[in-house]
Amino acid sequence: LKIVDRKKNLVKLKGGEYIATEAMQVVYGTSAYVDAMAGGVMAYGDATIDRPVALVQAAAAPLKALAARLGVEGSFEELAASAEINGAVLEDLIKAAKRGGLSKLEHVCAVALLTEPWTPENGMLTATNKLQPRVVAAAYPEVLEGLKAKARR
């Protein structure tokens, strides 16, 4: 018997496997493209998808440097919406997952980069700066639906 995480942080995926979202968020937060000061990462999974997805608070400076390397131009918001940039950030998150020792089931298959920070004032974080996943999920239903469509096999 091995205790993986707190019960409230375990999520059952479509295939019946459980993932520990809080542990995933810690590992994915090590990516240079994640802005921890703006809220970091929210790993998401539920019984309707096969693999987890992530909402990521994009770090402006690394994202702009990545865009320059890839030859993508635009404002910070345009870069965050770019499919090419999202793909490169997803690759970096998968590398972070491998470095962090996450199982294959805990590797995200899709990512959305966000530019509006999560704060206690807008209700996305608690007063002690802990992520409130249900509130974040409720604030971005259309973004999550787009990610969930990519997570179904």
PDB file of N, CA, C and O in Angstrom, residues 48-101:
ATOM      1  N   THR A  48     -14.496  12.233 -17.822  1.00  0.00           N
ATOM      2  CA  THR A  48     -14.878  12.290 -19.234  1.00  0.00           C
ATOM      3  C   THR A  48     -13.683  12.323 -20.172  1.00  0.00           C
ATOM      4  O   THR A  48     -13.854  12.291 -21.383  1.00  0.00           O
ATOM      5  N   ILE A  49     -12.468  12.421 -19.622  1.00  0.00           N
ATOM      6  CA  ILE A  49     -11.274  12.510 -20.481  1.00  0.00           C
ATOM      7  C   ILE A  49     -10.286  11.398 -20.144  1.00  0.00           C
ATOM      8  O   ILE A  49     -10.259  10.881 -19.031  1.00  0.00           O
ATOM      9  N   ASP A  50      -9.468  11.047 -21.137  1.00  0.00           N
ATOM     10  CA  ASP A  50      -8.502   9.959 -20.979  1.00  0.00           C
ATOM     11  C   ASP A  50      -7.194  10.414 -20.335  1.00  0.00           C
ATOM     12  O   ASP A  50      -6.522   9.625 -19.687  1.00  0.00           O
ATOM     13  N   ARG A  51      -6.817  11.658 -20.591  1.00  0.00           N
ATOM     14  CA  ARG A  51      -5.536  12.170 -20.100  1.00  0.00           C
ATOM     15  C   ARG A  51      -5.735  13.560 -19.523  1.00  0.00           C
ATOM     16  O   ARG A  51      -6.642  14.286 -19.942  1.00  0.00           O
ATOM     17  N   PRO A  52      -4.885  13.978 -18.568  1.00  0.00           N
ATOM     18  CA  PRO A  52      -5.049  15.300 -17.964  1.00  0.00           C
ATOM     19  C   PRO A  52      -4.641  16.428 -18.904  1.00  0.00           C
ATOM     20  O   PRO A  52      -3.900  16.228 -19.867  1.00  0.00           O
ATOM     21  N   VAL A  53      -5.139  17.620 -18.600  1.00  0.00           N
ATOM     22  CA  VAL A  53      -4.805  18.843 -19.330  1.00  0.00           C
ATOM     23  C   VAL A  53      -4.367  19.887 -18.300  1.00  0.00           C
ATOM     24  O   VAL A  53      -4.465  19.645 -17.096  1.00  0.00           O
ATOM     25  N   ALA A  54      -3.890  21.035 -18.783  1.00  0.00           N
ATOM     26  CA  ALA A  54      -3.418  22.050 -17.840  1.00  0.00           C
ATOM     27  C   ALA A  54      -3.751  23.452 -18.300  1.00  0.00           C
ATOM     28  O   ALA A  54      -3.685  23.767 -19.496  1.00  0.00           O
ATOM     29  N   LEU A  55      -4.116  24.286 -17.330  1.00  0.00           N
ATOM     30  CA  LEU A  55      -4.231  25.725 -17.538  1.00  0.00           C
ATOM     31  C   LEU A  55      -2.972  26.323 -16.933  1.00  0.00           C
ATOM     32  O   LEU A  55      -2.641  26.042 -15.776  1.00  0.00           O
ATOM     33  N   VAL A  56      -2.252  27.120 -17.707  1.00  0.00           N
ATOM     34  CA  VAL A  56      -0.953  27.634 -17.283  1.00  0.00           C
ATOM     35  C   VAL A  56      -0.947  29.154 -17.301  1.00  0.00           C
ATOM     36  O   VAL A  56      -1.330  29.762 -18.304  1.00  0.00           O
ATOM     37  N   GLN A  57      -0.504  29.742 -16.195  1.00  0.00           N
ATOM     38  CA  GLN A  57      -0.261  31.184 -16.171  1.00  0.00           C
ATOM     39  C   GLN A  57       1.068  31.406 -16.871  1.00  0.00           C
ATOM     40  O   GLN A  57       2.117  30.983 -16.383  1.00  0.00           O
ATOM     41  N   ALA A  58       1.041  32.052 -18.024  1.00  0.00           N
ATOM     42  CA  ALA A  58       2.244  32.219 -18.833  1.00  0.00           C
ATOM     43  C   ALA A  58       3.169  33.286 -18.258  1.00  0.00           C
ATOM     44  O   ALA A  58       2.723  34.345 -17.835  1.00  0.00           O
ATOM     45  N   ALA A  59       4.458  32.983 -18.261  1.00  0.00           N
ATOM     46  CA  ALA A  59       5.483  33.933 -17.837  1.00  0.00           C
ATOM     47  C   ALA A  59       5.878  34.763 -19.063  1.00  0.00           C
ATOM     48  O   ALA A  59       6.301  34.215 -20.082  1.00  0.00           O
ATOM     49  N   ALA A  60       5.732  36.066 -18.977  1.00  0.00           N
ATOM     50  CA  ALA A  60       5.887  36.953 -20.138  1.00  0.00           C
ATOM     51  C   ALA A  60       7.279  36.900 -20.770  1.00  0.00           C
ATOM     52  O   ALA A  60       7.400  36.690 -21.982  1.00  0.00           O
ATOM     53  N   ALA A  61       8.320  37.112 -19.999  1.00  0.00           N
ATOM     54  CA  ALA A  61       9.674  37.198 -20.571  1.00  0.00           C
ATOM     55  C   ALA A  61      10.098  35.895 -21.257  1.00  0.00           C
ATOM     56  O   ALA A  61      10.538  35.933 -22.418  1.00  0.00           O
ATOM     57  N   PRO A  62       9.975  34.723 -20.600  1.00  0.00           N
ATOM     58  CA  PRO A  62      10.348  33.487 -21.288  1.00  0.00           C
ATOM     59  C   PRO A  62       9.487  33.204 -22.516  1.00  0.00           C
ATOM     60  O   PRO A  62       9.983  32.682 -23.512  1.00  0.00           O
ATOM     61  N   LEU A  63       8.213  33.581 -22.458  1.00  0.00           N
ATOM     62  CA  LEU A  63       7.328  33.345 -23.592  1.00  0.00           C
ATOM     63  C   LEU A  63       7.744  34.200 -24.792  1.00  0.00           C
ATOM     64  O   LEU A  63       7.754  33.727 -25.920  1.00  0.00           O
ATOM     65  N   LYS A  64       8.104  35.447 -24.519  1.00  0.00           N
ATOM     66  CA  LYS A  64       8.559  36.327 -25.602  1.00  0.00           C
ATOM     67  C   LYS A  64       9.883  35.846 -26.186  1.00  0.00           C
ATOM     68  O   LYS A  64      10.094  35.916 -27.405  1.00  0.00           O
ATOM     69  N   ALA A  65      10.775  35.330 -25.339  1.00  0.00           N
ATOM     70  CA  ALA A  65      12.043  34.781 -25.829  1.00  0.00           C
ATOM     71  C   ALA A  65      11.788  33.540 -26.692  1.00  0.00           C
ATOM     72  O   ALA A  65      12.421  33.369 -27.740  1.00  0.00           O
ATOM     73  N   LEU A  66      10.868  32.700 -26.274  1.00  0.00           N
ATOM     74  CA  LEU A  66      10.495  31.516 -27.054  1.00  0.00           C
ATOM     75  C   LEU A  66       9.918  31.943 -28.400  1.00  0.00           C
ATOM     76  O   LEU A  66      10.263  31.374 -29.443  1.00  0.00           O
ATOM     77  N   ALA A  67       9.055  32.950 -28.396  1.00  0.00           N
ATOM     78  CA  ALA A  67       8.448  33.445 -29.631  1.00  0.00           C
ATOM     79  C   ALA A  67       9.524  33.956 -30.589  1.00  0.00           C
ATOM     80  O   ALA A  67       9.448  33.711 -31.799  1.00  0.00           O
ATOM     81  N   ALA A  68      10.518  34.661 -30.056  1.00  0.00           N
ATOM     82  CA  ALA A  68      11.602  35.175 -30.900  1.00  0.00           C
ATOM     83  C   ALA A  68      12.380  34.014 -31.523  1.00  0.00           C
ATOM     84  O   ALA A  68      12.729  34.063 -32.715  1.00  0.00           O
ATOM     85  N   ARG A  69      12.643  32.955 -30.752  1.00  0.00           N
ATOM     86  CA  ARG A  69      13.355  31.782 -31.275  1.00  0.00           C
ATOM     87  C   ARG A  69      12.543  31.080 -32.355  1.00  0.00           C
ATOM     88  O   ARG A  69      13.096  30.576 -33.329  1.00  0.00           O
ATOM     89  N   LEU A  70      11.219  31.055 -32.196  1.00  0.00           N
ATOM     90  CA  LEU A  70      10.354  30.369 -33.159  1.00  0.00           C
ATOM     91  C   LEU A  70       9.924  31.263 -34.317  1.00  0.00           C
ATOM     92  O   LEU A  70       9.269  30.802 -35.247  1.00  0.00           O
ATOM     93  N   GLY A  71      10.246  32.555 -34.232  1.00  0.00           N
ATOM     94  CA  GLY A  71       9.864  33.490 -35.286  1.00  0.00           C
ATOM     95  C   GLY A  71       8.401  33.875 -35.260  1.00  0.00           C
ATOM     96  O   GLY A  71       7.815  34.213 -36.293  1.00  0.00           O
ATOM     97  N   VAL A  72       7.779  33.846 -34.077  1.00  0.00           N
ATOM     98  CA  VAL A  72       6.379  34.224 -33.930  1.00  0.00           C
ATOM     99  C   VAL A  72       6.330  35.624 -33.350  1.00  0.00           C
ATOM    100  O   VAL A  72       7.026  35.928 -32.392  1.00  0.00           O
ATOM    101  N   GLU A  73       5.504  36.474 -33.937  1.00  0.00           N
ATOM    102  CA  GLU A  73       5.394  37.850 -33.462  1.00  0.00           C
ATOM    103  C   GLU A  73       3.987  38.117 -32.960  1.00  0.00           C
ATOM    104  O   GLU A  73       3.040  37.460 -33.365  1.00  0.00           O
ATOM    105  N   GLY A  74       3.880  39.118 -32.073  1.00  0.00           N
ATOM    106  CA  GLY A  74       2.582  39.527 -31.562  1.00  0.00           C
ATOM    107  C   GLY A  74       2.678  39.994 -30.129  1.00  0.00           C
ATOM    108  O   GLY A  74       3.737  39.958 -29.500  1.00  0.00           O
ATOM    109  N   SER A  75       1.546  40.443 -29.612  1.00  0.00           N
ATOM    110  CA  SER A  75       1.487  40.881 -28.218  1.00  0.00           C
ATOM    111  C   SER A  75       1.539  39.653 -27.309  1.00  0.00           C
ATOM    112  O   SER A  75       1.427  38.515 -27.771  1.00  0.00           O
ATOM    113  N   PHE A  76       1.680  39.883 -26.017  1.00  0.00           N
ATOM    114  CA  PHE A  76       1.729  38.786 -25.046  1.00  0.00           C
ATOM    115  C   PHE A  76       0.476  37.922 -25.155  1.00  0.00           C
ATOM    116  O   PHE A  76       0.556  36.696 -25.157  1.00  0.00           O
ATOM    117  N   GLU A  77      -0.695  38.560 -25.284  1.00  0.00           N
ATOM    118  CA  GLU A  77      -1.948  37.820 -25.399  1.00  0.00           C
ATOM    119  C   GLU A  77      -2.008  36.998 -26.683  1.00  0.00           C
ATOM    120  O   GLU A  77      -2.494  35.867 -26.692  1.00  0.00           O
ATOM    121  N   GLU A  78      -1.509  37.575 -27.786  1.00  0.00           N
ATOM    122  CA  GLU A  78      -1.493  36.859 -29.065  1.00  0.00           C
ATOM    123  C   GLU A  78      -0.530  35.669 -29.013  1.00  0.00           C
ATOM    124  O   GLU A  78      -0.823  34.608 -29.563  1.00  0.00           O
ATOM    125  N   LEU A  79       0.605  35.866 -28.351  1.00  0.00           N
ATOM    126  CA  LEU A  79       1.573  34.771 -28.218  1.00  0.00           C
ATOM    127  C   LEU A  79       0.967  33.635 -27.394  1.00  0.00           C
ATOM    128  O   LEU A  79       1.126  32.462 -27.729  1.00  0.00           O
ATOM    129  N   ALA A  80       0.259  33.985 -26.319  1.00  0.00           N
ATOM    130  CA  ALA A  80      -0.354  32.970 -25.458  1.00  0.00           C
ATOM    131  C   ALA A  80      -1.419  32.167 -26.208  1.00  0.00           C
ATOM    132  O   ALA A  80      -1.645  31.000 -25.905  1.00  0.00           O
ATOM    133  N   ALA A  81      -2.045  32.782 -27.191  1.00  0.00           N
ATOM    134  CA  ALA A  81      -3.082  32.102 -27.971  1.00  0.00           C
ATOM    135  C   ALA A  81      -2.525  31.328 -29.166  1.00  0.00           C
ATOM    136  O   ALA A  81      -3.242  30.542 -29.781  1.00  0.00           O
ATOM    137  N   SER A  82      -1.250  31.516 -29.475  1.00  0.00           N
ATOM    138  CA  SER A  82      -0.624  30.893 -30.643  1.00  0.00           C
ATOM    139  C   SER A  82      -0.490  29.378 -30.461  1.00  0.00           C
ATOM    140  O   SER A  82       0.020  28.896 -29.454  1.00  0.00           O
ATOM    141  N   ALA A  83      -0.931  28.632 -31.458  1.00  0.00           N
ATOM    142  CA  ALA A  83      -0.842  27.172 -31.403  1.00  0.00           C
ATOM    143  C   ALA A  83       0.613  26.720 -31.370  1.00  0.00           C
ATOM    144  O   ALA A  83       0.958  25.753 -30.674  1.00  0.00           O
ATOM    145  N   GLU A  84       1.471  27.411 -32.094  1.00  0.00           N
ATOM    146  CA  GLU A  84       2.898  27.045 -32.138  1.00  0.00           C
ATOM    147  C   GLU A  84       3.548  27.226 -30.761  1.00  0.00           C
ATOM    148  O   GLU A  84       4.300  26.368 -30.292  1.00  0.00           O
ATOM    149  N   ILE A  85       3.238  28.325 -30.101  1.00  0.00           N
ATOM    150  CA  ILE A  85       3.778  28.603 -28.770  1.00  0.00           C
ATOM    151  C   ILE A  85       3.217  27.592 -27.763  1.00  0.00           C
ATOM    152  O   ILE A  85       3.953  27.044 -26.937  1.00  0.00           O
ATOM    153  N   ASN A  86       1.917  27.320 -27.839  1.00  0.00           N
ATOM    154  CA  ASN A  86       1.296  26.338 -26.942  1.00  0.00           C
ATOM    155  C   ASN A  86       1.946  24.965 -27.098  1.00  0.00           C
ATOM    156  O   ASN A  86       2.178  24.272 -26.113  1.00  0.00           O
ATOM    157  N   GLY A  87       2.245  24.592 -28.330  1.00  0.00           N
ATOM    158  CA  GLY A  87       2.898  23.307 -28.584  1.00  0.00           C
ATOM    159  C   GLY A  87       4.290  23.236 -27.963  1.00  0.00           C
ATOM    160  O   GLY A  87       4.666  22.217 -27.371  1.00  0.00           O
ATOM    161  N   ALA A  88       5.046  24.323 -28.086  1.00  0.00           N
ATOM    162  CA  ALA A  88       6.394  24.359 -27.521  1.00  0.00           C
ATOM    163  C   ALA A  88       6.349  24.317 -25.989  1.00  0.00           C
ATOM    164  O   ALA A  88       7.161  23.643 -25.351  1.00  0.00           O
ATOM    165  N   VAL A  89       5.385  25.014 -25.400  1.00  0.00           N
ATOM    166  CA  VAL A  89       5.239  24.991 -23.937  1.00  0.00           C
ATOM    167  C   VAL A  89       4.806  23.603 -23.477  1.00  0.00           C
ATOM    168  O   VAL A  89       5.303  23.099 -22.467  1.00  0.00           O
ATOM    169  N   LEU A  90       3.920  22.953 -24.227  1.00  0.00           N
ATOM    170  CA  LEU A  90       3.495  21.591 -23.895  1.00  0.00           C
ATOM    171  C   LEU A  90       4.696  20.648 -23.892  1.00  0.00           C
ATOM    172  O   LEU A  90       4.852  19.828 -22.980  1.00  0.00           O
ATOM    173  N   GLU A  91       5.571  20.765 -24.893  1.00  0.00           N
ATOM    174  CA  GLU A  91       6.782  19.941 -24.942  1.00  0.00           C
ATOM    175  C   GLU A  91       7.641  20.170 -23.707  1.00  0.00           C
ATOM    176  O   GLU A  91       8.175  19.222 -23.119  1.00  0.00           O
ATOM    177  N   ASP A  92       7.777  21.437 -23.289  1.00  0.00           N
ATOM    178  CA  ASP A  92       8.573  21.753 -22.108  1.00  0.00           C
ATOM    179  C   ASP A  92       7.939  21.168 -20.846  1.00  0.00           C
ATOM    180  O   ASP A  92       8.640  20.669 -19.961  1.00  0.00           O
ATOM    181  N   LEU A  93       6.610  21.212 -20.761  1.00  0.00           N
ATOM    182  CA  LEU A  93       5.927  20.637 -19.606  1.00  0.00           C
ATOM    183  C   LEU A  93       6.114  19.120 -19.549  1.00  0.00           C
ATOM    184  O   LEU A  93       6.281  18.547 -18.464  1.00  0.00           O
ATOM    185  N   ILE A  94       6.118  18.473 -20.693  1.00  0.00           N
ATOM    186  CA  ILE A  94       6.337  17.027 -20.724  1.00  0.00           C
ATOM    187  C   ILE A  94       7.758  16.699 -20.276  1.00  0.00           C
ATOM    188  O   ILE A  94       7.984  15.741 -19.534  1.00  0.00           O
ATOM    189  N   LYS A  95       8.730  17.526 -20.682  1.00  0.00           N
ATOM    190  CA  LYS A  95      10.107  17.336 -20.203  1.00  0.00           C
ATOM    191  C   LYS A  95      10.169  17.509 -18.687  1.00  0.00           C
ATOM    192  O   LYS A  95      10.851  16.749 -17.996  1.00  0.00           O
ATOM    193  N   ALA A  96       9.447  18.502 -18.159  1.00  0.00           N
ATOM    194  CA  ALA A  96       9.414  18.724 -16.710  1.00  0.00           C
ATOM    195  C   ALA A  96       8.784  17.523 -16.012  1.00  0.00           C
ATOM    196  O   ALA A  96       9.236  17.119 -14.932  1.00  0.00           O
ATOM    197  N   ALA A  97       7.761  16.940 -16.615  1.00  0.00           N
ATOM    198  CA  ALA A  97       7.098  15.771 -16.035  1.00  0.00           C
ATOM    199  C   ALA A  97       8.061  14.590 -15.962  1.00  0.00           C
ATOM    200  O   ALA A  97       8.094  13.858 -14.963  1.00  0.00           O
ATOM    201  N   LYS A  98       8.854  14.411 -17.009  1.00  0.00           N
ATOM    202  CA  LYS A  98       9.828  13.315 -17.014  1.00  0.00           C
ATOM    203  C   LYS A  98      10.905  13.552 -15.959  1.00  0.00           C
ATOM    204  O   LYS A  98      11.276  12.622 -15.235  1.00  0.00           O
ATOM    205  N   ARG A  99      11.394  14.792 -15.865  1.00  0.00           N
ATOM    206  CA  ARG A  99      12.399  15.130 -14.839  1.00  0.00           C
ATOM    207  C   ARG A  99      11.836  14.946 -13.435  1.00  0.00           C
ATOM    208  O   ARG A  99      12.534  14.532 -12.525  1.00  0.00           O
ATOM    209  N   GLY A 100      10.553  15.276 -13.272  1.00  0.00           N
ATOM    210  CA  GLY A 100       9.904  15.208 -11.967  1.00  0.00           C
ATOM    211  C   GLY A 100       9.421  13.823 -11.582  1.00  0.00           C
ATOM    212  O   GLY A 100       8.891  13.633 -10.494  1.00  0.00           O
ATOM    213  N   GLY A 101       9.571  12.842 -12.478  1.00  0.00           N
ATOM    214  CA  GLY A 101       9.204  11.476 -12.162  1.00  0.00           C
ATOM    215  C   GLY A 101       7.707  11.189 -12.208  1.00  0.00           C
ATOM    216  O   GLY A 101       7.244  10.244 -11.574  1.00  0.00           O
TER     217      GLY A 101
END
